[in-house]
Every structure is written in structure tokens, then in C-alpha cells.
PDB file of N, CA and C in Angstrom:
ATOM      1  N   MET A 184     113.564 103.494  75.751  1.00  0.00           N
ATOM      2  CA  MET A 184     112.494 104.455  75.583  1.00  0.00           C
ATOM      3  C   MET A 184     111.927 104.883  76.934  1.00  0.00           C
ATOM      4  N   THR A 185     111.849 103.935  77.854  1.00  0.00           N
ATOM      5  CA  THR A 185     111.315 104.249  79.173  1.00  0.00           C
ATOM      6  C   THR A 185     112.236 105.210  79.910  1.00  0.00           C
ATOM      7  N   LYS A 186     113.547 105.020  79.748  1.00  0.00           N
ATOM      8  CA  LYS A 186     114.498 105.917  80.409  1.00  0.00           C
ATOM      9  C   LYS A 186     114.401 107.327  79.833  1.00  0.00           C
ATOM     10  N   LEU A 187     114.232 107.428  78.539  1.00  0.00           N
ATOM     11  CA  LEU A 187     114.080 108.731  77.902  1.00  0.00           C
ATOM     12  C   LEU A 187     112.802 109.414  78.379  1.00  0.00           C
ATOM     13  N   PHE A 188     111.727 108.657  78.458  1.00  0.00           N
ATOM     14  CA  PHE A 188     110.451 109.210  78.909  1.00  0.00           C
ATOM     15  C   PHE A 188     110.525 109.648  80.365  1.00  0.00           C
ATOM     16  N   SER A 189     111.191 108.863  81.200  1.00  0.00           N
ATOM     17  CA  SER A 189     111.311 109.244  82.610  1.00  0.00           C
ATOM     18  C   SER A 189     112.174 110.488  82.764  1.00  0.00           C
ATOM     19  N   ALA A 190     113.245 110.594  81.996  1.00  0.00           N
ATOM     20  CA  ALA A 190     114.084 111.797  82.054  1.00  0.00           C
ATOM     21  C   ALA A 190     113.304 113.024  81.588  1.00  0.00           C
ATOM     22  N   LEU A 191     112.495 112.864  80.559  1.00  0.00           N
ATOM     23  CA  LEU A 191     111.679 113.973  80.063  1.00  0.00           C
ATOM     24  C   LEU A 191     110.655 114.418  81.105  1.00  0.00           C
ATOM     25  N   LEU A 192     110.021 113.475  81.771  1.00  0.00           N
ATOM     26  CA  LEU A 192     109.037 113.831  82.795  1.00  0.00           C
ATOM     27  C   LEU A 192     109.692 114.499  84.000  1.00  0.00           C
ATOM     28  N   ILE A 193     110.872 114.042  84.396  1.00  0.00           N
ATOM     29  CA  ILE A 193     111.587 114.687  85.502  1.00  0.00           C
ATOM     30  C   ILE A 193     111.964 116.105  85.111  1.00  0.00           C
ATOM     31  N   LEU A 194     112.409 116.293  83.882  1.00  0.00           N
ATOM     32  CA  LEU A 194     112.740 117.633  83.399  1.00  0.00           C
ATOM     33  C   LEU A 194     111.502 118.528  83.395  1.00  0.00           C
ATOM     34  N   LEU A 195     110.362 118.002  82.950  1.00  0.00           N
ATOM     35  CA  LEU A 195     109.120 118.781  82.968  1.00  0.00           C
ATOM     36  C   LEU A 195     108.712 119.163  84.387  1.00  0.00           C
ATOM     37  N   MET A 196     108.901 118.245  85.342  1.00  0.00           N
ATOM     38  CA  MET A 196     108.570 118.560  86.738  1.00  0.00           C
ATOM     39  C   MET A 196     109.464 119.667  87.273  1.00  0.00           C
ATOM     40  N   LEU A 197     110.752 119.612  86.950  1.00  0.00           N
ATOM     41  CA  LEU A 197     111.665 120.665  87.405  1.00  0.00           C
ATOM     42  C   LEU A 197     111.315 122.010  86.784  1.00  0.00           C
ATOM     43  N   VAL A 198     110.988 122.009  85.502  1.00  0.00           N
ATOM     44  CA  VAL A 198     110.598 123.250  84.834  1.00  0.00           C
ATOM     45  C   VAL A 198     109.318 123.795  85.457  1.00  0.00           C
ATOM     46  N   GLN A 199     108.384 122.910  85.779  1.00  0.00           N
ATOM     47  CA  GLN A 199     107.119 123.339  86.386  1.00  0.00           C
ATOM     48  C   GLN A 199     107.361 124.011  87.734  1.00  0.00           C
ATOM     49  N   ILE A 200     108.321 123.507  88.509  1.00  0.00           N
ATOM     50  CA  ILE A 200     108.616 124.107  89.811  1.00  0.00           C
ATOM     51  C   ILE A 200     109.268 125.473  89.639  1.00  0.00           C
ATOM     52  N   VAL A 201     110.205 125.593  88.689  1.00  0.00           N
ATOM     53  CA  VAL A 201     110.916 126.855  88.484  1.00  0.00           C
ATOM     54  C   VAL A 201     110.009 127.888  87.833  1.00  0.00           C
ATOM     55  N   ARG A 202     109.395 127.505  86.733  1.00  0.00           N
ATOM     56  CA  ARG A 202     108.501 128.420  86.012  1.00  0.00           C
ATOM     57  C   ARG A 202     107.329 127.612  85.468  1.00  0.00           C
ATOM     58  N   PRO A 203     106.134 127.833  85.984  1.00  0.00           N
ATOM     59  CA  PRO A 203     104.980 127.029  85.560  1.00  0.00           C
ATOM     60  C   PRO A 203     104.783 127.035  84.041  1.00  0.00           C
ATOM     61  N   LEU A 204     104.344 125.892  83.532  1.00  0.00           N
ATOM     62  CA  LEU A 204     104.188 125.713  82.091  1.00  0.00           C
ATOM     63  C   LEU A 204     103.031 126.518  81.519  1.00  0.00           C
ATOM     64  N   GLY A 205     102.009 126.780  82.314  1.00  0.00           N
ATOM     65  CA  GLY A 205     100.879 127.580  81.852  1.00  0.00           C
ATOM     66  C   GLY A 205      99.824 126.793  81.102  1.00  0.00           C
ATOM     67  N   LEU A 206      99.970 125.483  81.042  1.00  0.00           N
ATOM     68  CA  LEU A 206      98.957 124.654  80.400  1.00  0.00           C
ATOM     69  C   LEU A 206      97.754 124.522  81.328  1.00  0.00           C
ATOM     70  N   PRO A 207      96.578 124.222  80.790  1.00  0.00           N
ATOM     71  CA  PRO A 207      95.413 124.044  81.666  1.00  0.00           C
ATOM     72  C   PRO A 207      95.678 122.957  82.712  1.00  0.00           C
ATOM     73  N   GLY A 208      95.503 123.315  83.968  1.00  0.00           N
ATOM     74  CA  GLY A 208      95.777 122.391  85.059  1.00  0.00           C
ATOM     75  C   GLY A 208      97.192 122.465  85.585  1.00  0.00           C
ATOM     76  N   LEU A 209      98.056 123.193  84.906  1.00  0.00           N
ATOM     77  CA  LEU A 209      99.458 123.315  85.323  1.00  0.00           C
ATOM     78  C   LEU A 209      99.861 124.782  85.409  1.00  0.00           C
ATOM     79  N   ARG A 210      99.027 125.597  85.986  1.00  0.00           N
ATOM     80  CA  ARG A 210      99.287 127.031  86.031  1.00  0.00           C
ATOM     81  C   ARG A 210     100.036 127.470  87.282  1.00  0.00           C
ATOM     82  N   LYS A 211     100.052 126.640  88.344  1.00  0.00           N
ATOM     83  CA  LYS A 211     100.745 127.000  89.578  1.00  0.00           C
ATOM     84  C   LYS A 211     101.962 126.104  89.766  1.00  0.00           C
ATOM     85  N   ARG A 212     102.929 126.581  90.537  1.00  0.00           N
ATOM     86  CA  ARG A 212     104.134 125.786  90.794  1.00  0.00           C
ATOM     87  C   ARG A 212     103.815 124.494  91.526  1.00  0.00           C
ATOM     88  N   GLY A 213     102.831 124.548  92.404  1.00  0.00           N
ATOM     89  CA  GLY A 213     102.486 123.365  93.187  1.00  0.00           C
ATOM     90  C   GLY A 213     101.796 122.270  92.399  1.00  0.00           C
ATOM     91  N   ASP A 214     101.528 122.498  91.128  1.00  0.00           N
ATOM     92  CA  ASP A 214     100.840 121.505  90.307  1.00  0.00           C
ATOM     93  C   ASP A 214     101.786 120.470  89.702  1.00  0.00           C
ATOM     94  N   PHE A 215     103.056 120.478  90.117  1.00  0.00           N
ATOM     95  CA  PHE A 215     103.986 119.505  89.556  1.00  0.00           C
ATOM     96  C   PHE A 215     103.600 118.082  89.964  1.00  0.00           C
ATOM     97  N   TRP A 216     102.841 117.938  91.042  1.00  0.00           N
ATOM     98  CA  TRP A 216     102.416 116.613  91.482  1.00  0.00           C
ATOM     99  C   TRP A 216     101.524 115.951  90.434  1.00  0.00           C
ATOM    100  N   LYS A 217     100.837 116.751  89.620  1.00  0.00           N
ATOM    101  CA  LYS A 217      99.994 116.180  88.565  1.00  0.00           C
ATOM    102  C   LYS A 217     100.860 115.491  87.515  1.00  0.00           C
ATOM    103  N   LEU A 218     102.020 116.073  87.226  1.00  0.00           N
ATOM    104  CA  LEU A 218     102.950 115.428  86.301  1.00  0.00           C
ATOM    105  C   LEU A 218     103.479 114.130  86.896  1.00  0.00           C
ATOM    106  N   ALA A 219     103.748 114.128  88.198  1.00  0.00           N
ATOM    107  CA  ALA A 219     104.228 112.912  88.860  1.00  0.00           C
ATOM    108  C   ALA A 219     103.158 111.824  88.840  1.00  0.00           C
ATOM    109  N   ALA A 220     101.911 112.187  89.077  1.00  0.00           N
ATOM    110  CA  ALA A 220     100.816 111.214  89.034  1.00  0.00           C
ATOM    111  C   ALA A 220     100.652 110.654  87.624  1.00  0.00           C
ATOM    112  N   PHE A 221     100.765 111.520  86.622  1.00  0.00           N
ATOM    113  CA  PHE A 221     100.693 111.078  85.228  1.00  0.00           C
ATOM    114  C   PHE A 221     101.821 110.094  84.927  1.00  0.00           C
ATOM    115  N   ALA A 222     103.023 110.387  85.423  1.00  0.00           N
ATOM    116  CA  ALA A 222     104.165 109.505  85.192  1.00  0.00           C
ATOM    117  C   ALA A 222     103.934 108.137  85.837  1.00  0.00           C
ATOM    118  N   LEU A 223     103.392 108.118  87.042  1.00  0.00           N
ATOM    119  CA  LEU A 223     103.116 106.834  87.696  1.00  0.00           C
ATOM    120  C   LEU A 223     102.109 106.008  86.907  1.00  0.00           C
ATOM    121  N   VAL A 224     101.089 106.649  86.389  1.00  0.00           N
ATOM    122  CA  VAL A 224     100.088 105.934  85.597  1.00  0.00           C
ATOM    123  C   VAL A 224     100.710 105.387  84.314  1.00  0.00           C
ATOM    124  N   VAL A 225     101.507 106.200  83.645  1.00  0.00           N
ATOM    125  CA  VAL A 225     102.133 105.765  82.390  1.00  0.00           C
ATOM    126  C   VAL A 225     103.085 104.601  82.636  1.00  0.00           C
ATOM    127  N   PHE A 226     103.889 104.678  83.699  1.00  0.00           N
ATOM    128  CA  PHE A 226     104.814 103.587  83.979  1.00  0.00           C
ATOM    129  C   PHE A 226     104.071 102.327  84.422  1.00  0.00           C
ATOM    130  N   GLY A 227     102.953 102.491  85.100  1.00  0.00           N
ATOM    131  CA  GLY A 227     102.137 101.335  85.454  1.00  0.00           C
ATOM    132  C   GLY A 227     101.584 100.640  84.223  1.00  0.00           C
ATOM    133  N   ILE A 228     101.095 101.414  83.279  1.00  0.00           N
ATOM    134  CA  ILE A 228     100.586 100.846  82.027  1.00  0.00           C
ATOM    135  C   ILE A 228     101.709 100.184  81.246  1.00  0.00           C
ATOM    136  N   THR A 229     102.881 100.802  81.255  1.00  0.00           N
ATOM    137  CA  THR A 229     104.029 100.242  80.544  1.00  0.00           C
ATOM    138  C   THR A 229     104.411  98.883  81.116  1.00  0.00           C
ATOM    139  N   THR A 230     104.432  98.760  82.435  1.00  0.00           N
ATOM    140  CA  THR A 230     104.800  97.472  83.032  1.00  0.00           C
ATOM    141  C   THR A 230     103.734  96.414  82.786  1.00  0.00           C
ATOM    142  N   LEU A 231     102.474  96.814  82.671  1.00  0.00           N
ATOM    143  CA  LEU A 231     101.432  95.837  82.370  1.00  0.00           C
ATOM    144  C   LEU A 231     101.500  95.357  80.925  1.00  0.00           C
ATOM    145  N   LEU A 232     101.910  96.221  80.015  1.00  0.00           N
ATOM    146  CA  LEU A 232     101.937  95.872  78.596  1.00  0.00           C
ATOM    147  C   LEU A 232     103.213  95.157  78.171  1.00  0.00           C
ATOM    148  N   ARG A 233     104.264  95.295  78.960  1.00  0.00           N
ATOM    149  CA  ARG A 233     105.526  94.645  78.595  1.00  0.00           C
ATOM    150  C   ARG A 233     105.424  93.139  78.781  1.00  0.00           C
ATOM    151  N   PRO A 234     105.996  92.394  77.841  1.00  0.00           N
ATOM    152  CA  PRO A 234     105.956  90.921  77.971  1.00  0.00           C
ATOM    153  C   PRO A 234     106.917  90.407  79.023  1.00  0.00           C
TER     154      PRO A 234
END
């Protein structure tokens, strides 16, 4: 599941660079770093919750 989620986030970052998603906070191409920060937080939480 983690691999699928990471692949999805990488795909979203690439799409954001090519053509911005238009969501609030993601209207410019340079906002892909927000997706990367979100991914780091999610993976951090995942590693804390895993046994």
C-alpha cells in the first residue's frame, strides 16, 4: 500500500509541474513542493504507526 501511495504522489507531483491541478493551494507549477511536504508527513506517520 505504501508503494502504491508513493507512486500516486510522485505522479501527482509530475502532473502538478506539467499542468497545475487547480486545487486551492495548488494553482501554480511551483506548488508541487506542497505535495512533497504532504508525502513526507504521511510517510512519517506511517512509520510511526507500523509495528
